[in-house]
XYZ file of N, CA, C and O in Angstrom:
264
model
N 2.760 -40.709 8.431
C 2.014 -39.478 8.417
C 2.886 -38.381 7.812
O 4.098 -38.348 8.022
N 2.193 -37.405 6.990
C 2.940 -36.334 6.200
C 2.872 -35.137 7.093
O 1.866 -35.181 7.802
N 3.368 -34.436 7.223
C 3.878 -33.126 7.957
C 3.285 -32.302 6.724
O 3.257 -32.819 5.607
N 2.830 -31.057 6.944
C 3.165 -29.826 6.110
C 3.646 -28.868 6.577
O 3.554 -28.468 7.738
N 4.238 -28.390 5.648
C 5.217 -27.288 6.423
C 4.260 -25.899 6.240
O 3.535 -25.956 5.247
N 4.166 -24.870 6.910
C 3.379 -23.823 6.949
C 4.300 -22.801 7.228
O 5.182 -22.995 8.065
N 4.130 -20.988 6.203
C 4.964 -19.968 6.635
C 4.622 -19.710 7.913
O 3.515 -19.596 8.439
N 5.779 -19.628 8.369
C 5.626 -18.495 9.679
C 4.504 -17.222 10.149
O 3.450 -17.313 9.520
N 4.518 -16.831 10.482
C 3.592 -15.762 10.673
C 4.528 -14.493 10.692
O 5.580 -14.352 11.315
N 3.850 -13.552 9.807
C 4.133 -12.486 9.461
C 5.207 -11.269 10.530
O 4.883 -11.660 11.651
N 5.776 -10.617 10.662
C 5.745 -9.591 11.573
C 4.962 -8.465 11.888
O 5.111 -7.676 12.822
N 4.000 -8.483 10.889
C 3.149 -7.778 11.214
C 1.503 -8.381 11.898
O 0.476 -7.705 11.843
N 1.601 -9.883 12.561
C 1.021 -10.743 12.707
C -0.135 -11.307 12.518
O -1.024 -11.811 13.204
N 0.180 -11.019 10.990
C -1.124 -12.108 10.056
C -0.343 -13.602 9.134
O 0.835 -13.924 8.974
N -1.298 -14.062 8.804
C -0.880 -15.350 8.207
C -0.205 -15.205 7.004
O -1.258 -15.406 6.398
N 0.362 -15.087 6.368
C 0.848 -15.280 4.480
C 0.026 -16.249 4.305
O -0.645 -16.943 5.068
N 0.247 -16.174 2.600
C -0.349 -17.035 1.972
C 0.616 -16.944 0.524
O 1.387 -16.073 0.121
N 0.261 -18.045 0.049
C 1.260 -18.759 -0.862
C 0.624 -18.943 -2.228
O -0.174 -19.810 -2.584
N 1.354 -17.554 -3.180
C 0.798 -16.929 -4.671
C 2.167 -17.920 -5.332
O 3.220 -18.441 -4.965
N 1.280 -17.742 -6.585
C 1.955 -17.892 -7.728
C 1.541 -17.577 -9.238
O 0.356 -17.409 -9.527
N 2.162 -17.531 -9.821
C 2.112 -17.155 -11.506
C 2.701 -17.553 -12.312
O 3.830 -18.017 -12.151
N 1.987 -17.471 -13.618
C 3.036 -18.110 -14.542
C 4.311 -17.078 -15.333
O 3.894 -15.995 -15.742
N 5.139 -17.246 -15.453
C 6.582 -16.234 -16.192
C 6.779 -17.122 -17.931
O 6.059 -17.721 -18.729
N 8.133 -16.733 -17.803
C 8.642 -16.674 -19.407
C 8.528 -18.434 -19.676
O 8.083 -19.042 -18.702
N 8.775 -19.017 -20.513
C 8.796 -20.116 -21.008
C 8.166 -21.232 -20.409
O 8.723 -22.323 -20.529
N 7.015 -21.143 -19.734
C 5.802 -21.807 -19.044
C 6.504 -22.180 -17.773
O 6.452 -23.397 -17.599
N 6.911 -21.772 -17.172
C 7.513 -21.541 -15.820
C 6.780 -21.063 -14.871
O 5.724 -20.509 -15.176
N 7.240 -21.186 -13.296
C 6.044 -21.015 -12.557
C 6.859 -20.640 -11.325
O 7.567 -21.371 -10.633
N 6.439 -18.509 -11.128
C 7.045 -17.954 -9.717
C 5.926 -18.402 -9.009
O 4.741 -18.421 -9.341
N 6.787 -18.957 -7.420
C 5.880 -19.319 -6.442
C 6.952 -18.464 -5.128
O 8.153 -18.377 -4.872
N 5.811 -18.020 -4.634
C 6.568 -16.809 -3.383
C 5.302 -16.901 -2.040
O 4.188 -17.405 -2.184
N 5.739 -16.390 -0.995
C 5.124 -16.321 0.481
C 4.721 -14.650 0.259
O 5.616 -13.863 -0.051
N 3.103 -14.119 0.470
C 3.308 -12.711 1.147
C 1.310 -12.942 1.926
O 0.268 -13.597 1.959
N 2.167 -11.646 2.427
C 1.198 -11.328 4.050
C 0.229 -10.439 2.885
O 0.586 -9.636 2.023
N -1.223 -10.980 3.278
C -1.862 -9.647 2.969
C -2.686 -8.584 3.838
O -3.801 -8.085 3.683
N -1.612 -8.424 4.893
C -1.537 -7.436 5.973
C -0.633 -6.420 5.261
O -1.229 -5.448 4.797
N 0.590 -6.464 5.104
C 1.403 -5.666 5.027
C 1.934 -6.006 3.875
O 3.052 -5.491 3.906
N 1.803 -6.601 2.805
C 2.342 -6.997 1.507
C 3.771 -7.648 1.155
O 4.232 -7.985 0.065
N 4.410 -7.719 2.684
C 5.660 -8.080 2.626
C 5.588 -9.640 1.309
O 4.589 -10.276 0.974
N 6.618 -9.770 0.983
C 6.687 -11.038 -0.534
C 8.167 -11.298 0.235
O 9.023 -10.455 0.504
N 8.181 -12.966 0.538
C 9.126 -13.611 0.236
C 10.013 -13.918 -1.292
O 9.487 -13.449 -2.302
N 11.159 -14.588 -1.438
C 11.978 -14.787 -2.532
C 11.190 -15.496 -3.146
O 10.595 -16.325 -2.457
N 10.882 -15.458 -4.632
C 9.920 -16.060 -5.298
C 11.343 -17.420 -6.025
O 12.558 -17.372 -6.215
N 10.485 -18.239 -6.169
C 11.074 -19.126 -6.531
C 10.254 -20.025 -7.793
O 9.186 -20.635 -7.856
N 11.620 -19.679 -8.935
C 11.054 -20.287 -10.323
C 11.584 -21.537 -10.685
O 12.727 -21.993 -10.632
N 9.683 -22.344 -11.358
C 10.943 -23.968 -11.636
C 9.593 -24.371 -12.332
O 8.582 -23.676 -12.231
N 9.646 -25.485 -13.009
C 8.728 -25.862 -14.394
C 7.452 -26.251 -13.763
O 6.547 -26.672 -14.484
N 7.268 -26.136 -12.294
C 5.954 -26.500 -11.789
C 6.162 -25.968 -10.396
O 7.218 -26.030 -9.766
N 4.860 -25.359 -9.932
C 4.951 -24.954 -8.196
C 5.413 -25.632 -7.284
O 5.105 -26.813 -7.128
N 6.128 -25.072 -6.624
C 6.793 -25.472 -5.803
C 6.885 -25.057 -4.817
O 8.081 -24.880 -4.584
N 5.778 -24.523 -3.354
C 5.465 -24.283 -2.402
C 6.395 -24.458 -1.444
O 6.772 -23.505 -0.763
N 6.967 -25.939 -1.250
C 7.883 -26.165 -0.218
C 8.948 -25.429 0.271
O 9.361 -25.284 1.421
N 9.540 -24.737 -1.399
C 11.088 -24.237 -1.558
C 10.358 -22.831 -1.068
O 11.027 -22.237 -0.222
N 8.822 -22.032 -1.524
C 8.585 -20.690 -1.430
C 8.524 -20.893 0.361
O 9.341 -20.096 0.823
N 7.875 -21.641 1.435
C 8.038 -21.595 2.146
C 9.023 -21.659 3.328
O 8.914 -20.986 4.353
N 10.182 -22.719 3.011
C 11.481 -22.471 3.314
C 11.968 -21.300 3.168
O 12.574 -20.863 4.146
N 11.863 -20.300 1.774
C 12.559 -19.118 1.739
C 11.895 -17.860 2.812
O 12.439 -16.951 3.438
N 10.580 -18.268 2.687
C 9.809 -17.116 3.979
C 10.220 -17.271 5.434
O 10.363 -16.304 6.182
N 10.425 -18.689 5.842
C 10.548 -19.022 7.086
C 12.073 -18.925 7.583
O 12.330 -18.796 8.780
N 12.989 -18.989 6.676
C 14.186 -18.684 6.970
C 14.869 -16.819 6.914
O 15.995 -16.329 6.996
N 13.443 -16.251 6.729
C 13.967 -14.963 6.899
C 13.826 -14.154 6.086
O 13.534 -13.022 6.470
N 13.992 -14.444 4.496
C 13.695 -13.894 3.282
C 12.512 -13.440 3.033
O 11.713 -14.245 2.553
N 12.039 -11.963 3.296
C 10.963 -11.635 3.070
C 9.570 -10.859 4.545
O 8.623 -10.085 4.682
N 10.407 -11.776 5.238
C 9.645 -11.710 6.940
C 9.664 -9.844 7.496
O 8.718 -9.247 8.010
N 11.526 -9.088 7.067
C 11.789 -8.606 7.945
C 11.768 -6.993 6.333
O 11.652 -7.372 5.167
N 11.847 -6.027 6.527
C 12.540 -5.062 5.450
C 13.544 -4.568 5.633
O 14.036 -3.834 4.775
């Protein structure tokens, strides 16, 4: 059975949700933010989304607190 990993919950206590876009040379920022309070985790760039790494960076703190 697969686990998913899910951000934390906000400090302002709503859910995030998990954006992304495309950048320079078909690359792809993927980041955690609340759309309570707009807080944005560390966006994280790499040749395809990569959710896991944006959620690790929210849940370890990056982004949670100002």
């Amino acid at each position: 059975m697969m686990t998913i990993d899910r951000p934390a919950r906000c400090g302002c206590g709503r859910h995030p949700t998990i954006r992304s876009r495309m950048v320079e040379d078909d690359d792809v920022a993927t980041w955690v933010e609340c759309p309570g309070c707009a807080r944005a985790g560390a966006a994280t760039i790499d040749s395809a989304r990569n959710d896991s790494a944006a959620i690790a960076n929210w849940n370890s703190g990056k982004g949670r607190s100002w």
